[in-house]
Coordinates of C-alpha atoms in Angstrom, one line a residue:
X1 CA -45.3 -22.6 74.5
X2 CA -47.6 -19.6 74.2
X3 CA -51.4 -19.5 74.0
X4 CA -52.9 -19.3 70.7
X5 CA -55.7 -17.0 70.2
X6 CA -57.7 -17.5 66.8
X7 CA -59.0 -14.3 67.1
X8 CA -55.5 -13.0 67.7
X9 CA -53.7 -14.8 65.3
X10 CA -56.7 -14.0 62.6
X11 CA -55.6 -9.9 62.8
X12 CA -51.6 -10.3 62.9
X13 CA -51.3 -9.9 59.5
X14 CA -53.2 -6.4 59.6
X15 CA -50.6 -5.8 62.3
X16 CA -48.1 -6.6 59.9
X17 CA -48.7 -4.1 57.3
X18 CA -50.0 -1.7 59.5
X19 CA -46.4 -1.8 61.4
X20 CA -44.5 -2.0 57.9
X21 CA -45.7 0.2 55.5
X22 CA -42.0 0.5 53.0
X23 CA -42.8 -3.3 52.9
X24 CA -46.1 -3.2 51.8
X25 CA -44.8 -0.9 49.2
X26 CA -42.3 -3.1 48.1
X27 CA -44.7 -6.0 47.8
X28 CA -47.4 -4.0 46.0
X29 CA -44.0 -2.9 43.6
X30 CA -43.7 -6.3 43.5
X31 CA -47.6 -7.8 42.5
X32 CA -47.8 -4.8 39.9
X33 CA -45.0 -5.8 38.2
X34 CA -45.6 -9.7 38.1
X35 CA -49.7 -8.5 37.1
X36 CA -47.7 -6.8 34.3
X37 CA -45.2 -9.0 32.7
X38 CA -48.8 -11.7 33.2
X39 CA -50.9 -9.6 30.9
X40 CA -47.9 -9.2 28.6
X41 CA -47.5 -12.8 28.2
X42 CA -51.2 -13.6 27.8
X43 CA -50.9 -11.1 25.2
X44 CA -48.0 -12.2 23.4
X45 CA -49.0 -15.8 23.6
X46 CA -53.1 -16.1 23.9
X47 CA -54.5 -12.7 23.2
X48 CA -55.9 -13.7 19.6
X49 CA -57.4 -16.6 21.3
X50 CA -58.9 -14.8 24.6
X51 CA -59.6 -12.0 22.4
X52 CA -62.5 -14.4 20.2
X53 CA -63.6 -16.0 23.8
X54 CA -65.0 -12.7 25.1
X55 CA -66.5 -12.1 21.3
X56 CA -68.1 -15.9 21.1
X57 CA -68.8 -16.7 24.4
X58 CA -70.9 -20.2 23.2
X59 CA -68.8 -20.9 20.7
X60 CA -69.0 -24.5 19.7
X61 CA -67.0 -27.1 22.0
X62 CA -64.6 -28.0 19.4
X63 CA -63.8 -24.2 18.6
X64 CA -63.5 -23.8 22.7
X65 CA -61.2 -26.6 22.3
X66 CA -59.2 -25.1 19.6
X67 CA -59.2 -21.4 21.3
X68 CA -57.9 -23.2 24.2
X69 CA -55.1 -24.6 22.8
X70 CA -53.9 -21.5 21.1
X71 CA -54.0 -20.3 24.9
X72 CA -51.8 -23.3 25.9
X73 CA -48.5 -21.5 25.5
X74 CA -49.0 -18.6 27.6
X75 CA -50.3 -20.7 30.5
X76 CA -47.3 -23.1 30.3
X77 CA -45.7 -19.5 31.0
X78 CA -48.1 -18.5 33.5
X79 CA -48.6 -21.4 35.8
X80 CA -44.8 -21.7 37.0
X81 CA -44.7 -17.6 36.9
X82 CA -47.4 -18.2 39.6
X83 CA -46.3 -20.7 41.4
X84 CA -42.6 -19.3 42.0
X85 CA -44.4 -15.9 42.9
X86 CA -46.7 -17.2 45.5
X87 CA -43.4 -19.4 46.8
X88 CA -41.8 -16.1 46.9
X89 CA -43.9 -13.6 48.4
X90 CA -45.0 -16.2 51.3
X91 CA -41.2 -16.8 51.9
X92 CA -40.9 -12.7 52.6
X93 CA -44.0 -12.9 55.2
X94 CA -42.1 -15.4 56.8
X95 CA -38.7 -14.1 56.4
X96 CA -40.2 -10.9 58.0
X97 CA -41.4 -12.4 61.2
X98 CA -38.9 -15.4 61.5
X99 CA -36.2 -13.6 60.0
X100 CA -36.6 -10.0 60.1
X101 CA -32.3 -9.8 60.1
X102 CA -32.3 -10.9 56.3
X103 CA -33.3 -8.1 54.7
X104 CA -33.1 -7.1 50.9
X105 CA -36.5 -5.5 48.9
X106 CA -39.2 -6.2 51.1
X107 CA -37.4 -9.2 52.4
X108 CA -37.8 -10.5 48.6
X109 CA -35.5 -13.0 47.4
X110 CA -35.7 -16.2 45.3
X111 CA -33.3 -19.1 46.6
X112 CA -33.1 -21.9 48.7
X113 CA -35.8 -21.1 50.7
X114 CA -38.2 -20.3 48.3
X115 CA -37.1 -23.3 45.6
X116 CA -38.3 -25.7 49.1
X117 CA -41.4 -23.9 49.2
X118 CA -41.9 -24.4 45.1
X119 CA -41.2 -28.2 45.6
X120 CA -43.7 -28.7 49.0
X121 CA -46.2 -27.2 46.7
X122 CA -46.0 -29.4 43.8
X123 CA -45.8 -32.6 46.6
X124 CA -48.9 -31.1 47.9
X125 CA -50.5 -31.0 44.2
X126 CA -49.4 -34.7 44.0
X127 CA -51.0 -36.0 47.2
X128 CA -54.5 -33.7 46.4
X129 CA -54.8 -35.1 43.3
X130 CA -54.0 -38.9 44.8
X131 CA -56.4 -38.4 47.9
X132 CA -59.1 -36.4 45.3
X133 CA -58.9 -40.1 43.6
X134 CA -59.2 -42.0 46.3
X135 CA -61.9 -40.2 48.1
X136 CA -63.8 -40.3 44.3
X137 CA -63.2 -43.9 44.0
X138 CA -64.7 -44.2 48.2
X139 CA -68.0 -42.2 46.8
X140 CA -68.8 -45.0 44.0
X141 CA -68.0 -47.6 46.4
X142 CA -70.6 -46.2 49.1
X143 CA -73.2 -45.4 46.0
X144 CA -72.7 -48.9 44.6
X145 CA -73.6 -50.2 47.8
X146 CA -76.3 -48.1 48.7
X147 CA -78.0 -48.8 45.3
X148 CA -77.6 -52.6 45.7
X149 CA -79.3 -52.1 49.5
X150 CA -81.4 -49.3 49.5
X151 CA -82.1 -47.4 46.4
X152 CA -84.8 -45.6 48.1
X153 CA -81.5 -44.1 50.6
X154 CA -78.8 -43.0 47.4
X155 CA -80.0 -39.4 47.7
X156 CA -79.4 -38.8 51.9
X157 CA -76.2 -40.8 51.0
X158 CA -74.9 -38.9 48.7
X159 CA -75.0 -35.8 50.2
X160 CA -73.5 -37.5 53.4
X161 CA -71.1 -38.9 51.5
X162 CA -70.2 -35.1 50.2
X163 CA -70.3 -33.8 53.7
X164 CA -67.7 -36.5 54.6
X165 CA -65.5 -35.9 52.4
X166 CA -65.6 -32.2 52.3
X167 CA -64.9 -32.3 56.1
X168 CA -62.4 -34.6 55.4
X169 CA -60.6 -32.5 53.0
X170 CA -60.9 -29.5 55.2
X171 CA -59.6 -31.8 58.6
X172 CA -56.3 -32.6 56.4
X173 CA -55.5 -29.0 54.8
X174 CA -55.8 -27.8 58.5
X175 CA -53.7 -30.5 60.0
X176 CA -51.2 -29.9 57.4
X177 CA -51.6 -25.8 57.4
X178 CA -48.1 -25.2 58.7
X179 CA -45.7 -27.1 56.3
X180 CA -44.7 -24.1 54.5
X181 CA -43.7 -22.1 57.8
X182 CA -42.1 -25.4 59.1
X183 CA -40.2 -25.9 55.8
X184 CA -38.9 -22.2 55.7
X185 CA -38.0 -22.1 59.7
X186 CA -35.9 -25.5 59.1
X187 CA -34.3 -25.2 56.0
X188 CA -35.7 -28.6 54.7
X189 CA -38.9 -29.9 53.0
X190 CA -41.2 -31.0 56.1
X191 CA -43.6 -32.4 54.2
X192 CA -46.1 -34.0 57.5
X193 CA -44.1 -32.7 60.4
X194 CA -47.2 -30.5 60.4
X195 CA -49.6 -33.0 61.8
X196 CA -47.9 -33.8 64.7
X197 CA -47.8 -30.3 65.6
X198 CA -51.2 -29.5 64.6
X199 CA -52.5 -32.6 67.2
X200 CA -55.1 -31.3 69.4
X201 CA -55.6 -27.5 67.7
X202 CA -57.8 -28.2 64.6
X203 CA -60.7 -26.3 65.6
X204 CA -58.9 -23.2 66.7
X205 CA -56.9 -22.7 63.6
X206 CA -59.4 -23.4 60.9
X207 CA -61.3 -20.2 63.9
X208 CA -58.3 -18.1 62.5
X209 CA -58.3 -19.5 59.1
X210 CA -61.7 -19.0 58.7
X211 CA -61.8 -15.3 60.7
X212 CA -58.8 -14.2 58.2
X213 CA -60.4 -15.6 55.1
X214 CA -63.7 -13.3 55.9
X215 CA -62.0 -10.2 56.8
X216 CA -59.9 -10.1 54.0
X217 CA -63.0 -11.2 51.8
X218 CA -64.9 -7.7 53.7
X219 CA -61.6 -5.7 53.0
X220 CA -61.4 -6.5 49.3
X221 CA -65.2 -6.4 48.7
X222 CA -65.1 -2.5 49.8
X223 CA -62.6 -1.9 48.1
X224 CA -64.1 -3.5 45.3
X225 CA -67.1 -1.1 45.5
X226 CA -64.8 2.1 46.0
X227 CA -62.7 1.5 42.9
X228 CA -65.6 1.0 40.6
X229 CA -67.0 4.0 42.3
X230 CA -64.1 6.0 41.4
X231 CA -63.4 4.5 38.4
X232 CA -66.8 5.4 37.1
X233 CA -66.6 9.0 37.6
X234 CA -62.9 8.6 36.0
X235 CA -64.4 6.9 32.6
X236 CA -67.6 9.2 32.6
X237 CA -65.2 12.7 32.7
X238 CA -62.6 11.1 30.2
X239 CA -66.0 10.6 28.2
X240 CA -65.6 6.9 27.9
X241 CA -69.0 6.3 29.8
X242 CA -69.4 3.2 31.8
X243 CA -68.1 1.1 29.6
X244 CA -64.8 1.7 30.9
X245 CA -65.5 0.4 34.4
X246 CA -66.6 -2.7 32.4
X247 CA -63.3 -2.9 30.1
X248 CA -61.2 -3.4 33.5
X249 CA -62.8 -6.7 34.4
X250 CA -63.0 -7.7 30.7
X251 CA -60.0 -6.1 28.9
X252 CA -58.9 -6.6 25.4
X253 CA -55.7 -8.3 25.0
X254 CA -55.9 -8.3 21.3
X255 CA -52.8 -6.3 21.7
X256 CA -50.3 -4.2 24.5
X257 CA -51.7 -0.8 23.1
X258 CA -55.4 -1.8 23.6
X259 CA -55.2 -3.3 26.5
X260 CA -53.2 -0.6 28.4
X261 CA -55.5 2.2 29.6
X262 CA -56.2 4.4 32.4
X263 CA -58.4 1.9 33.7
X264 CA -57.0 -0.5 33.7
X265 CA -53.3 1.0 35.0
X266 CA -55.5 1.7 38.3
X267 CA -56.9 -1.3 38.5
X268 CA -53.4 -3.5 38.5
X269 CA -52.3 -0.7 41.7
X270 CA -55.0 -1.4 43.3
X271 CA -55.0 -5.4 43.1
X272 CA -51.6 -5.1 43.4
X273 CA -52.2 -3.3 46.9
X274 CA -54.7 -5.8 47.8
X275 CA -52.2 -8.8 47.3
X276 CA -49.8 -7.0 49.1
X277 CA -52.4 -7.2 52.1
X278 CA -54.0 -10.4 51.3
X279 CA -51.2 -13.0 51.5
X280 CA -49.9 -11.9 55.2
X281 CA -53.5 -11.5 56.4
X282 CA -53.6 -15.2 55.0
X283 CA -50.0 -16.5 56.0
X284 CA -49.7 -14.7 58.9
X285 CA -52.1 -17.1 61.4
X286 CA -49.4 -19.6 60.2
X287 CA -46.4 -17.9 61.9
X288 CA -48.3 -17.2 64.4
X289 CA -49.7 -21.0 65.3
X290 CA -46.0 -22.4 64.8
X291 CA -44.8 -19.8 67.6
X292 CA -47.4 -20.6 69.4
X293 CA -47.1 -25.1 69.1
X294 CA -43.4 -25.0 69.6
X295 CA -40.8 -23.3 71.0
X296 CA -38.3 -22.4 68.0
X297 CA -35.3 -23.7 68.7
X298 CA -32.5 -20.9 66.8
X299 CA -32.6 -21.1 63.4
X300 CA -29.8 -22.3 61.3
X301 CA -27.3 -19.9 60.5
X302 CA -28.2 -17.8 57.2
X303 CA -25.8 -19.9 54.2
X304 CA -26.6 -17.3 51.4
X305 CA -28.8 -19.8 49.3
X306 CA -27.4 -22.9 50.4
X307 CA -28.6 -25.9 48.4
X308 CA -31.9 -27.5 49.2

C-alpha cells in the first residue's frame, strides 16, 4: 500500500494531459463531435420548442408544459447519448492508467467495460433516488415531531435536519467514490466493494475531491473570461457587435443553418477542450486512491469485449 496524498492525487489529472497531449486531442475530437450530433438532435427533435422558450421566457405553465413535451423526444435521445458518453470517456481515463497496453483512439472504445460502467450508473440512480426518499420521508418525521414538542424549535431543526442530511449524502458519495474504477479494474459490477475500501480515508478524499473540483472550477472560469474576450473582438470585426458573444450561450436552434456560426464553431472547440481536461482532473483522484487502498492484484487478461 502507498500513501495517499489529497493534494497529490487532486493534480494527477493535470499530469495526465500534460504527459499526453495526442490523447487530449483525441478526447477533445471526441467531446466536439458528441457536442455536435447533441445540437443536431435538439434541433431535429426540440428546436421549434426551445426556439419559443428563449422568445417567451414566462410563458404560462400549461404552454411550458406543452413546450416541454414537444422537447420530450430529443431528450429521450440525449439522456442515453449522455450517459454512454460519460461511461465511455471515464472508461479511457481509466484504461490509460490501468491499462495503458489497450490502446485504440485515445484509448476510446465502447464494450464490456464501458456497458458495466453504464449499468453501475443507472444502480447508482436507483439507490439516490431510494435514499433521496427515505432521507425526505426522515425530514417529516423529525418536523412532525418537533412541531408536536416544540414549535418554538421547527426552524433550528430544520436547518439541522438539512445539514444532516446533506453531510450524509456527501459521507456516502465519498464512501462509495471508487465503484467505477473498481468495476473497470475487475471486470465486474462492484456495486459497494467501495466502502470497505474507502474505511478510514473519508476525509482525505473528499480533500482531493474537493481540491480537483476548485481547480478545475479556476481553470474553466479563466477560460471562460478569455473566450468571451476573444470572441468579442471576433463578433465586433465581423460586425455582428456583442450580440454574438451573447448568441453562443443562447443560440438558435430554430434550424442547423442558424444555429451554426463562427461563434458558436469556437465555442464547441473550446468546451470540447475543457471536457477533454475536466473529466481526468475529476476521475483521476479515483485511480489514484484505489492504487493507493490496495495493492492491484494483475488484472484479468484483456477478452476483446467479453460479456458482462
Amino acid at each position: 500500500m502507498t500513501t495517499f496524498s489529497s493534494g497529490d492525487a487532486a493534480f494527477e489529472g493535470f499530469r495526465l494531459t500534460r504527459e499526453n497531449p495526442r490523447v487530449v486531442l483525441a478526447w477533445s475530437i471526441f467531446h466536439f463531435v458528441v457536442s455536435s450530433i447533441g445540437a443536431v438532435v435538439l434541433i431535429a427533435f426540440g428546436g421549434d420548442a426551445m426556439t419559443q422558450l428563449a422568445e417567451q421566457p414566462e410563458a404560462a405553465p400549461d404552454e411550458m408544459t406543452a413546450l416541454l413535451r414537444q422537447m420530450a423526444p430529443a431528450y429521450l435521445i440525449l439522456a442515453p447519448l449522455g450517459l454512454a458518453t460519460m461511461s465511455a470517456i471515464a472508461a479511457a481515463v481509466y484504461r490509460l492508467q490501468l491499462r495503458p497496453q489497450e490502446g485504440g483512439f485515445g484509448h476510446l472504445r465502447f464494450g464490456a467495460d464501458e456497458i458495466r460502467l453504464v449499468l453501475l450508473t443507472l444502480i447508482y440512480y436507483v439507490l439516490a433516488v431510494i435514499g433521496l426518499v427515505g432521507l425526505i420521508l426522515l425530514a417529516g418525521v423529525i418536523a412532525g415531531v418537533v412541531a408536536a414538542v416544540a414549535p418554538d424549535a421547527q426552524a433550528p431543526a430544520a436547518w439541522a435536519t438539512l445539514l444532516f442530511c446533506g453531510g450524509l449524502i456527501i459521507y456516502a458519495l465519498v464512501r462509495l467514490s471508487l465503484a467505477p474504477v473498481l468495476t473497470f479494474q475487475e471486470r465486474r459490477l462492484v456495486v459497494f466493494g467501495s466502502w470497505s475500501l474507502t474505511r478510514g480515508h473519508f476525509w482525505r478524499l473528499l480533500g482531493a475531491y474537493v481540491l480537483a473540483g476548485l481547480t478545475i472550477a479556476v481553470v474553466t472560469l479563466l477560460t471562460t473570461v478569455i473566450f468571451a474576450a476573444v470572441l468579442g473582438i471576433i463578433s465586433v470585426t465581423m460586425g455582428r457587435g456583442l450580440e454574438g458573444v451573447g448568441a453562443v450561450f443562447q443560440p438558435d436552434f430554430s434550424s442547423i443553418s442558424a444555429y451554426v456560426t463562427v461563434e458558436t464553431f469556437i465555442y464547441l472547440v473550446v468546451t470540447a477542450v475543457l471536457n477533454a481536461i475536466y473529466y481526468p482532473v475529476i476521475l483521476s483522484p479515483q485511480v489514484v486512491a484505489y492504487r493507493a487502498f490496495r495493492t492491484p492484484e494483475p488484472a484479468p487478461p484483456y477478452e476483446g469485449g467479453a460479456g458482462i
